[in-house]
PDB file of C-alpha atoms and ligand atoms in Angstrom:
ATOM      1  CA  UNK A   1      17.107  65.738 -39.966  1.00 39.00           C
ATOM      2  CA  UNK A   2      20.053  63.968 -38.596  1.00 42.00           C
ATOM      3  CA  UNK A   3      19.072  60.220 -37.489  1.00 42.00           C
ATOM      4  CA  UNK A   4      20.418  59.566 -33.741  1.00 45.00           C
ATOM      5  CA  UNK A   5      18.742  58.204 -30.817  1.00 61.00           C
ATOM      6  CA  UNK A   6      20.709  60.267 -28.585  1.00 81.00           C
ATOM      7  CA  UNK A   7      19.740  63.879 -29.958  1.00 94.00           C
ATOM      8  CA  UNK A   8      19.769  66.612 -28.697  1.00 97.00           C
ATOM      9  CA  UNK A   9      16.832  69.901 -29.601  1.00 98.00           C
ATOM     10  CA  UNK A  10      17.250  73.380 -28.039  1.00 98.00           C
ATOM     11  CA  UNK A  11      14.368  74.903 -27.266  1.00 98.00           C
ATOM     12  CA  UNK A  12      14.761  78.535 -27.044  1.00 98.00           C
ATOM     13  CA  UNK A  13      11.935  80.114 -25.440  1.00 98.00           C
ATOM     14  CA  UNK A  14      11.682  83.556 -27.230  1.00 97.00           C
ATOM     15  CA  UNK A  15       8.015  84.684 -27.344  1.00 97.00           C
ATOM     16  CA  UNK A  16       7.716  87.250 -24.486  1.00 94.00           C
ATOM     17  CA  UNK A  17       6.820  90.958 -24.624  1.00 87.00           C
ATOM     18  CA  UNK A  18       9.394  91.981 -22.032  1.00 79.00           C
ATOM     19  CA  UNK A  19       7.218  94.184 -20.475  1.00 82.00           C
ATOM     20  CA  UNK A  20       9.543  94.847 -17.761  1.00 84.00           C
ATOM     21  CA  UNK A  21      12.291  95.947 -20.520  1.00 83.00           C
ATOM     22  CA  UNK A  22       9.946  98.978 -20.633  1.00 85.00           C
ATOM     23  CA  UNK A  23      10.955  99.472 -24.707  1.00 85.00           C
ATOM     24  CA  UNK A  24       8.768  98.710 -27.380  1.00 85.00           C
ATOM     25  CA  UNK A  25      10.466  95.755 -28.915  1.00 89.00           C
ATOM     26  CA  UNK A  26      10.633  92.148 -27.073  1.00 91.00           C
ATOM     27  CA  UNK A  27      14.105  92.462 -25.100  1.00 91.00           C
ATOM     28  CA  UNK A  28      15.522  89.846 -26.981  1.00 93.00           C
ATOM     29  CA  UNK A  29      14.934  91.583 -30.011  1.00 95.00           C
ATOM     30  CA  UNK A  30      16.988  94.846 -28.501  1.00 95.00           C
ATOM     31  CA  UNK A  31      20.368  95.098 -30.303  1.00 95.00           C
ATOM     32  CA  UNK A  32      23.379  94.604 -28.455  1.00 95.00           C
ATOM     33  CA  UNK A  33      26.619  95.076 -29.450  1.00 94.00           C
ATOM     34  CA  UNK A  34      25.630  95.129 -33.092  1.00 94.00           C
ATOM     35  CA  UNK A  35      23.464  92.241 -33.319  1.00 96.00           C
ATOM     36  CA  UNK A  36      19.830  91.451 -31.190  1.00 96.00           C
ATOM     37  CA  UNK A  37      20.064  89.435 -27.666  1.00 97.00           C
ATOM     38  CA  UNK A  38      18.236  86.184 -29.429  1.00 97.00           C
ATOM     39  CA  UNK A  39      21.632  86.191 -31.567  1.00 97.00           C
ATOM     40  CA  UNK A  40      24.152  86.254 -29.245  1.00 97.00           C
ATOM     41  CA  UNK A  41      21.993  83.574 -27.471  1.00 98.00           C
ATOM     42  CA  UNK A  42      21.732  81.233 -30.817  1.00 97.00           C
ATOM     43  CA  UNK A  43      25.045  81.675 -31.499  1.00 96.00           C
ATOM     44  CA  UNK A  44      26.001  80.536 -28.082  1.00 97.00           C
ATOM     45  CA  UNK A  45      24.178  77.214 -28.552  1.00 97.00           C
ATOM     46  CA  UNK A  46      25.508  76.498 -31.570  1.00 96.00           C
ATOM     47  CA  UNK A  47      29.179  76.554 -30.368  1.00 96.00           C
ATOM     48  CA  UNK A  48      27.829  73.276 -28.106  1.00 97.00           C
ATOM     49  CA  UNK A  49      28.597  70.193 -30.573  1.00 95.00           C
ATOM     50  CA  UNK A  50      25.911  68.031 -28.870  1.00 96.00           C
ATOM     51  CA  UNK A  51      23.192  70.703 -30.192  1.00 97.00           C
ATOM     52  CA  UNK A  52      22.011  69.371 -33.108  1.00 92.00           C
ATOM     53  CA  UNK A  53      19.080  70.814 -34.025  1.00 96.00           C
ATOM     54  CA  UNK A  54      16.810  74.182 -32.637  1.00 98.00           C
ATOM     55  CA  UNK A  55      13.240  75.187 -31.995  1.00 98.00           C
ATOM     56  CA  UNK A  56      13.296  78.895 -31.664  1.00 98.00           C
ATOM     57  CA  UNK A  57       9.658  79.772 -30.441  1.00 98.00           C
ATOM     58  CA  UNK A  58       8.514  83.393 -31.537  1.00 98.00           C
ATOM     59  CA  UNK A  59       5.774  86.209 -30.552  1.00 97.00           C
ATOM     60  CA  UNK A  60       3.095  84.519 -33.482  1.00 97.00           C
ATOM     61  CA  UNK A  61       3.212  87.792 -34.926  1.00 95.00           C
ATOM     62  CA  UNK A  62       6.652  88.101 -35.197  1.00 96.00           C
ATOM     63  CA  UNK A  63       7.403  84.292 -36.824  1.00 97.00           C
ATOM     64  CA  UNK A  64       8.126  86.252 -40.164  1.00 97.00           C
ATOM     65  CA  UNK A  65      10.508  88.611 -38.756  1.00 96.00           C
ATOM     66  CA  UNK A  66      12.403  85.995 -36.438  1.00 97.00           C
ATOM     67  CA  UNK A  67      12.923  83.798 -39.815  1.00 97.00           C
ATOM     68  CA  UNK A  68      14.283  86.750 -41.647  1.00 97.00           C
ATOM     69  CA  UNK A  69      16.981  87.313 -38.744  1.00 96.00           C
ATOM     70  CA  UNK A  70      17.472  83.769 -38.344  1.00 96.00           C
ATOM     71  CA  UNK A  71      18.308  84.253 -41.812  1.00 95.00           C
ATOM     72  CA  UNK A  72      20.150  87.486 -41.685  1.00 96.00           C
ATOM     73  CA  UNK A  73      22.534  86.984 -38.802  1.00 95.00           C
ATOM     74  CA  UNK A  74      22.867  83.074 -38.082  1.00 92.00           C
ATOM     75  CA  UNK A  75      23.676  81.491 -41.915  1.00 88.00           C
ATOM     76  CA  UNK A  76      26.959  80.749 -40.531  1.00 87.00           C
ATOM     77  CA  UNK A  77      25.518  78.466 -37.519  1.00 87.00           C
ATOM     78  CA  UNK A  78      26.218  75.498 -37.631  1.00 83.00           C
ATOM     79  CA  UNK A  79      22.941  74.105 -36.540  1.00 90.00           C
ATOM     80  CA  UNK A  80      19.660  74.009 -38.172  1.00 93.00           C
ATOM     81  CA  UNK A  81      16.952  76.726 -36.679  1.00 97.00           C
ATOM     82  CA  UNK A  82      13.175  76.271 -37.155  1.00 97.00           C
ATOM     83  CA  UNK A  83      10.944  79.334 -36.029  1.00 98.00           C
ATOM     84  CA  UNK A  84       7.580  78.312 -34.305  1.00 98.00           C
ATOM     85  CA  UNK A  85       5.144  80.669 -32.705  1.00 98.00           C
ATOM     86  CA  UNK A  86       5.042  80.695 -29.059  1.00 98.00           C
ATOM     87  CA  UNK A  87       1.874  81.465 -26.549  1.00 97.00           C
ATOM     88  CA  UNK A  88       1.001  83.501 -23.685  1.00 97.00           C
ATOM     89  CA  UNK A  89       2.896  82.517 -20.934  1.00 97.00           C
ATOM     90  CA  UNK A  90       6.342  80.988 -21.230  1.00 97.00           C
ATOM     91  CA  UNK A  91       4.738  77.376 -20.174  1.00 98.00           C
ATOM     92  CA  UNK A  92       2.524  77.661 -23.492  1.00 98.00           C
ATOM     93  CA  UNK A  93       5.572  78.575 -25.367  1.00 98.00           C
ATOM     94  CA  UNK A  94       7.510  75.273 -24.156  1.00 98.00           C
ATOM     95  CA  UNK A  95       4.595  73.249 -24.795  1.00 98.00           C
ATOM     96  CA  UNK A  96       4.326  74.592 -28.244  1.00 98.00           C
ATOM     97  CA  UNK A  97       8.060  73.177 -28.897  1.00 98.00           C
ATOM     98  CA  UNK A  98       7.689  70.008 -26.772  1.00 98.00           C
ATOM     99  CA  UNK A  99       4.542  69.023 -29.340  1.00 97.00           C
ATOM    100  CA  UNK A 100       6.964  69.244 -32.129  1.00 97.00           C
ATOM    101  CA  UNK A 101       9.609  67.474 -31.427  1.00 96.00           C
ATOM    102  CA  UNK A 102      11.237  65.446 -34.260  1.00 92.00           C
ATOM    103  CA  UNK A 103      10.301  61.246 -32.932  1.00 90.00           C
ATOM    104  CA  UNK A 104      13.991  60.372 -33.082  1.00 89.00           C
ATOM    105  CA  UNK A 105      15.102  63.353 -30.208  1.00 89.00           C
ATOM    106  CA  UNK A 106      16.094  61.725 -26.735  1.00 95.00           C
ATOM    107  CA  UNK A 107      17.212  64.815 -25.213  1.00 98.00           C
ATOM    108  CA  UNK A 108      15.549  68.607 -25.041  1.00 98.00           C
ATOM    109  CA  UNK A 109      17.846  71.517 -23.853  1.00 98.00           C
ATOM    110  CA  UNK A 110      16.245  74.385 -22.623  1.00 98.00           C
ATOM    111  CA  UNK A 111      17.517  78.263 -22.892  1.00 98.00           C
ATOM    112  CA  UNK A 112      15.642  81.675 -22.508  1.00 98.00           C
ATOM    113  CA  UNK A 113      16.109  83.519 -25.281  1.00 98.00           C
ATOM    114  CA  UNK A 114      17.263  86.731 -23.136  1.00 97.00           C
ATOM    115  CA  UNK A 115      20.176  84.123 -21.279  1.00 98.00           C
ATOM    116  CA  UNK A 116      23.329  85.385 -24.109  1.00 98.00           C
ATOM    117  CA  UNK A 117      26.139  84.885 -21.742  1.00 98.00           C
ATOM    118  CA  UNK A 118      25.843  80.522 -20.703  1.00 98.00           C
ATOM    119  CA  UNK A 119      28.852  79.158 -21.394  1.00 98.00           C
ATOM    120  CA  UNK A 120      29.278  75.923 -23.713  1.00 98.00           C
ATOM    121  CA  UNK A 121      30.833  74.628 -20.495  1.00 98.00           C
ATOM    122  CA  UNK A 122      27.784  75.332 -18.808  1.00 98.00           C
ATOM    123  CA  UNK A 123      25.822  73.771 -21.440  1.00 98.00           C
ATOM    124  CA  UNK A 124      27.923  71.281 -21.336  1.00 98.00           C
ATOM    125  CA  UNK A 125      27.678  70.125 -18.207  1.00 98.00           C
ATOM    126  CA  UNK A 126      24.082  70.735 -17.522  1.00 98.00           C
ATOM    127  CA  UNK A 127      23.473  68.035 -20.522  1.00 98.00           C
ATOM    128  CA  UNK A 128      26.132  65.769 -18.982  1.00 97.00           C
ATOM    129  CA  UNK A 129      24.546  65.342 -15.755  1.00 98.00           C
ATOM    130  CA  UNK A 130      21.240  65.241 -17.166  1.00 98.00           C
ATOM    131  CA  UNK A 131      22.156  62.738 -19.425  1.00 97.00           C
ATOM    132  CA  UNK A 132      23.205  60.281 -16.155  1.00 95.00           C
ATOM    133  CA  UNK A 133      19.615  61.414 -14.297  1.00 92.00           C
ATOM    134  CA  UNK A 134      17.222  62.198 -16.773  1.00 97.00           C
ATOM    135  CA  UNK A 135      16.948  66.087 -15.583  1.00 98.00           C
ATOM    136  CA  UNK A 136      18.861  68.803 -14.467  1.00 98.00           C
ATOM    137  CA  UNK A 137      19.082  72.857 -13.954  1.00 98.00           C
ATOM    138  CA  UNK A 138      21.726  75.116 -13.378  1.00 98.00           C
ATOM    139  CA  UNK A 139      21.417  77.527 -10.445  1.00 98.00           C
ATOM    140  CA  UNK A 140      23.440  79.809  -8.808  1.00 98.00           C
ATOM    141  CA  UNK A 141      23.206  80.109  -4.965  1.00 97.00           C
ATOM    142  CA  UNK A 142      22.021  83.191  -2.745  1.00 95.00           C
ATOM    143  CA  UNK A 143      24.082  85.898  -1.557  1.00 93.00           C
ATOM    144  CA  UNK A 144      21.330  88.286  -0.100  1.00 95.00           C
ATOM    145  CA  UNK A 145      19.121  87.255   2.474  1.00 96.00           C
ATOM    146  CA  UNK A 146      15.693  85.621   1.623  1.00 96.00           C
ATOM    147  CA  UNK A 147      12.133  86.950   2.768  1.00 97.00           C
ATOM    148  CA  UNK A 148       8.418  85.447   2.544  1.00 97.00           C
ATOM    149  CA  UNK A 149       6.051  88.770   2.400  1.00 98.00           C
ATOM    150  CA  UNK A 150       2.571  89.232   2.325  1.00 98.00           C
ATOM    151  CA  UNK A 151       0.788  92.315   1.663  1.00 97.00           C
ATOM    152  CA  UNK A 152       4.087  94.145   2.182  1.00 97.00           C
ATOM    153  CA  UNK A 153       4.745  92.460   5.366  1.00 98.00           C
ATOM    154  CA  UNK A 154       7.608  90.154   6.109  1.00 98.00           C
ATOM    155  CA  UNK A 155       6.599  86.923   7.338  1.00 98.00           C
ATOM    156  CA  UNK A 156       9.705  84.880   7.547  1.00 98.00           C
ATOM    157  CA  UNK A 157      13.469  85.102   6.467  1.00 98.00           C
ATOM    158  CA  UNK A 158      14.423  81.790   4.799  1.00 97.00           C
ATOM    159  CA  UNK A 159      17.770  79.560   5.233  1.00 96.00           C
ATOM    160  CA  UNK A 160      20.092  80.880   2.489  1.00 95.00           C
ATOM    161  CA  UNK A 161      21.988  77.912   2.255  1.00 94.00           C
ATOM    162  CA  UNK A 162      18.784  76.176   1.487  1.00 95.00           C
ATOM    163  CA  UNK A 163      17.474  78.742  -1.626  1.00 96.00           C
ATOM    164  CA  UNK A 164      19.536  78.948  -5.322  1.00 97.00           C
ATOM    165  CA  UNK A 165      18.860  81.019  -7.753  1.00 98.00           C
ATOM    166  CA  UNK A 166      17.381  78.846 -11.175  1.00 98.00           C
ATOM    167  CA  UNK A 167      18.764  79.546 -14.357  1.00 98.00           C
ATOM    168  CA  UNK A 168      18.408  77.881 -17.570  1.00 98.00           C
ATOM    169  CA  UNK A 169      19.542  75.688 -19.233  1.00 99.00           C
ATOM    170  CA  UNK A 170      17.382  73.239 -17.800  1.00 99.00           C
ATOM    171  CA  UNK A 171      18.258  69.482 -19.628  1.00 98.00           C
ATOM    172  CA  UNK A 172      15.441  66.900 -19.580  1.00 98.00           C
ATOM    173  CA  UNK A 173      14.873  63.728 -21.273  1.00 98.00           C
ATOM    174  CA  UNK A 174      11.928  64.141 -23.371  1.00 97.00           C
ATOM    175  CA  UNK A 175       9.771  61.622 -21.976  1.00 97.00           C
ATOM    176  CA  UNK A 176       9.680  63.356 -18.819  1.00 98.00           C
ATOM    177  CA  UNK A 177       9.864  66.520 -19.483  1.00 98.00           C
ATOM    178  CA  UNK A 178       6.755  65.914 -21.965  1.00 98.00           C
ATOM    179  CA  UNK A 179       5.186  64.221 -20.054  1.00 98.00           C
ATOM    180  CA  UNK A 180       5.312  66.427 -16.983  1.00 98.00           C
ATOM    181  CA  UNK A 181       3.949  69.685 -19.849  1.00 98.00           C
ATOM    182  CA  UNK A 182       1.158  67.219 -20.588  1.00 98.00           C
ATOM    183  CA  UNK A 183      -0.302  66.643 -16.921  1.00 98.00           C
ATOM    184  CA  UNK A 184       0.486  70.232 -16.761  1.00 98.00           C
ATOM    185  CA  UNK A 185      -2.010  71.282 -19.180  1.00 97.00           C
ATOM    186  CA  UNK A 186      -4.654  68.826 -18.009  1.00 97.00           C
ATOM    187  CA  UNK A 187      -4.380  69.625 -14.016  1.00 98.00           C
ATOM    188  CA  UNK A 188      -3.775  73.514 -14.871  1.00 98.00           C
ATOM    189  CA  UNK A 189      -0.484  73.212 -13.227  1.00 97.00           C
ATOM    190  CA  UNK A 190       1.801  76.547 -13.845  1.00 97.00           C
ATOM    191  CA  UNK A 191       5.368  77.345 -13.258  1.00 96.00           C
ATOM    192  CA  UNK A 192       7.700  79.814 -14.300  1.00 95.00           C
ATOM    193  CA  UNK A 193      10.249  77.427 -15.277  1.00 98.00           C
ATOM    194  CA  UNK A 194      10.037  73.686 -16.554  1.00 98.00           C
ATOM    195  CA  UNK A 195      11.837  72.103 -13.808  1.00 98.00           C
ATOM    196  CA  UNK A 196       9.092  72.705 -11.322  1.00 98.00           C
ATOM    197  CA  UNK A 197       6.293  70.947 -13.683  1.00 98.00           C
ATOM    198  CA  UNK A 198       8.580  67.854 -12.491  1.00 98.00           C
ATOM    199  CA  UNK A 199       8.717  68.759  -8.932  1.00 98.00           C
ATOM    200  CA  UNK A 200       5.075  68.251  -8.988  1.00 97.00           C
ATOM    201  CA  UNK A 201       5.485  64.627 -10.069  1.00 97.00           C
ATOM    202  CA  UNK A 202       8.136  64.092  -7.585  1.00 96.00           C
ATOM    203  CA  UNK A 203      10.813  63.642 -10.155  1.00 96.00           C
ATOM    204  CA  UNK A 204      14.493  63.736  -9.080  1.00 97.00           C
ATOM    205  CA  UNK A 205      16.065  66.895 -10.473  1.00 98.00           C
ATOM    206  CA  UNK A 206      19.967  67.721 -10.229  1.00 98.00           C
ATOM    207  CA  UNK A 207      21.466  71.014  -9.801  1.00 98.00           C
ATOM    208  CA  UNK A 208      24.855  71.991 -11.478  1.00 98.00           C
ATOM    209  CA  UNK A 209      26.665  74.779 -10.368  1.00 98.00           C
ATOM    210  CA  UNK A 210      25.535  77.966 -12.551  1.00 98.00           C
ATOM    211  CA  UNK A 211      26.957  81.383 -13.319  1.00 98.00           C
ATOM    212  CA  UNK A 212      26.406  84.585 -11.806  1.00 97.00           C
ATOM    213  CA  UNK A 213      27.244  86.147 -15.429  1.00 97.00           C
ATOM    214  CA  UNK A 214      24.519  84.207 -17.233  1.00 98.00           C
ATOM    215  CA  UNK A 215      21.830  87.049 -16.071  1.00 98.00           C
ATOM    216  CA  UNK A 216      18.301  86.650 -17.568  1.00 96.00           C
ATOM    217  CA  UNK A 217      18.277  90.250 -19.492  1.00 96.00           C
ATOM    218  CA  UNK A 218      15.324  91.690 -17.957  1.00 94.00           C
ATOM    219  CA  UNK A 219      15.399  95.277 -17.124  1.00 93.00           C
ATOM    220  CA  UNK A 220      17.226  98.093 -18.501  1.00 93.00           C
ATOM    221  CA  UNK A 221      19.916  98.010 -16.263  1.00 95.00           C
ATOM    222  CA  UNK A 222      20.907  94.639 -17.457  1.00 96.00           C
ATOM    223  CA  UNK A 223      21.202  95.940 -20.993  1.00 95.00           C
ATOM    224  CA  UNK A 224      23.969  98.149 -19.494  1.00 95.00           C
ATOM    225  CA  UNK A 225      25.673  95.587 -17.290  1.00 96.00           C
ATOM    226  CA  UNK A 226      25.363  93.159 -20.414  1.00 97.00           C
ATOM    227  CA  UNK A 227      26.817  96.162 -23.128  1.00 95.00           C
ATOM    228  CA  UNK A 228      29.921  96.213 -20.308  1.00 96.00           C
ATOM    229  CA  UNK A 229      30.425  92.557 -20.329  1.00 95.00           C
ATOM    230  CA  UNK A 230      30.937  92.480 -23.668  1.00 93.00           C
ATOM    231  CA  UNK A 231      33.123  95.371 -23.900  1.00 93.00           C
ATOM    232  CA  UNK A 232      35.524  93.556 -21.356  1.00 90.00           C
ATOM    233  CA  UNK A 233      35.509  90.097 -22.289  1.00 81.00           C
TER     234      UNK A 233
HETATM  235  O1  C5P B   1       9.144  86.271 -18.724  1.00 70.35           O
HETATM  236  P1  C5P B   1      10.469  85.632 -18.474  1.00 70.35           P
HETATM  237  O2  C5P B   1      11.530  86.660 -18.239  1.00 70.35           O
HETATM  238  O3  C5P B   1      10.484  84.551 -17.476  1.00 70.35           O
HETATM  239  O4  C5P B   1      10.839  84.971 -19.869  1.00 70.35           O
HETATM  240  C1  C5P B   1      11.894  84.054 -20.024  1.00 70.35           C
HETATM  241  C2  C5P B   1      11.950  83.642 -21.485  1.00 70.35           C
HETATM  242  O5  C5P B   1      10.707  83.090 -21.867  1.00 70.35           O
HETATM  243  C3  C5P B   1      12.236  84.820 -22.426  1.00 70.35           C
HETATM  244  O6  C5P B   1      13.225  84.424 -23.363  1.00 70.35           O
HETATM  245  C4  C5P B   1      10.907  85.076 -23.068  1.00 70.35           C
HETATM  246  O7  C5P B   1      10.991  85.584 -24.393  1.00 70.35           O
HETATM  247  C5  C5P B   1      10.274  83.686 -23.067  1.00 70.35           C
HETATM  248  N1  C5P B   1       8.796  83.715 -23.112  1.00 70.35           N
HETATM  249  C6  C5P B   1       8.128  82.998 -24.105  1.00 70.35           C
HETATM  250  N2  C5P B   1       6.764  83.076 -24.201  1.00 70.35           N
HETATM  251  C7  C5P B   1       6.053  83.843 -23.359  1.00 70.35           C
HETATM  252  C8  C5P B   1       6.710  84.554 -22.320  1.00 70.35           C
HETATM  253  C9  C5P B   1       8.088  84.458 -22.210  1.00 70.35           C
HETATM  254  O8  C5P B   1       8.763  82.305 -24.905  1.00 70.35           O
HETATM  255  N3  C5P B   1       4.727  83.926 -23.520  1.00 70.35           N
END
């Protein structure tokens, strides 16, 4: 392992069962144009310079069969890839990681899996700004109007210029985003991304201006969407 105090370790969350993909295989495991999603999405992170290093967290019974694409597909990267397994929910998955961090890291990036399209811009600047407050997300902001429901009822419309739309990456320095996983775990504290284990500790997070191509492959209809993309860029 490269010796810096200033490294940087993707973590690429990639332990889900897409149910909502409908198929059979994990969604980032669905091929698309010619190689699976979690490739495009590695290879993506390795174009970022400041990358130096990646913990690619896995279904635990697929570790064997991530390694062996890892191995097939991403030779030519030029970062170093280490498979771990994951857990049930994405938070257990990022915890996994955060416990095995190499001691010299300063800085954690982290990227779903099923996110191919971020640009190294985007990376980029997400790390940048991070780097100057210790966190920060990229989002996107709201063009549809926002409801609170309950039981199928609305209850409120919300002020759209007050909602975005989180993305990852999210950039953290490692103290605090480890540290905010570890009261996590011991207060029961969930979230569907990292950034709001910080919110609870009141934590200053900043928001850089996403991309509305850097969807979160989820259903099928993103697979076609995503096969277009492609196609035309
Ligand atoms: O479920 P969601 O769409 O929010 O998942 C976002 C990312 O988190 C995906 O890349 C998925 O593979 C990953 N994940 C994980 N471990 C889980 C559940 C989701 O690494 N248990």
């Amino acid at each position: 392992m490269k010796k810096s105090c200033e490294k940087t370790i993707a973590i690429v969350p990639a332990a889900g069962r897409g149910v909502r993909m409908g198929s059979k295989q994990p969604k980032q495991f669905l091929m698309l144009a010619g190689k699976p999603i979690l490739v495009h999405t590695i290879e993506r992170l390795s174009q970022a310079p400041f990358i130096s290093e990646m913990l690619l967290v896995a279904p635990p019974d697929l570790v064997g069969a991530s390694e062996k694409m890892v191995h097939k597909y991403c030779s030519g990267c030029s970062l170093s890839i280490h498979v771990i397994a994951g857990g049930k929910e994405r938070q257990d998955s990022v915890f996994n990681a955060l416990q095995q961090l190499p001691t010299e890291c300063s800085w954690v990036l982290i990227h779903d899996a099923v996110r191919p399209f971020a640009s190294v811009k985007l990376l980029k600047e997400t790390w940048q700004r991070a780097r100057k407050n210790g966190a920060a997300i990229a989002a996107v902001t709201a063009t549809d109007t926002i409801k609170r429901v309950h039981n199928g009822q609305v209850r409120e419309t919300l002020a759209r210029d007050q909602i975005i739309l989180v993305q990852t990456p999210q950039v953290f320095h490692r103290d605090l985003i480890q540290d905010a996983y570890r009261q996590a775990q011991q207060r029961g504290w969930t979230g569907t991304d990292d950034a709001s284990l910080l919110e609870r500790l009141n934590r200053p997070i900043d928001v850089v201006a996403g991309e509305f191509f850097n969807i979160k492959v989820t259903r099928p209809s993103d697979l076609f969407w995503a096969e277009w993309f492609l196609a035309k860029r």
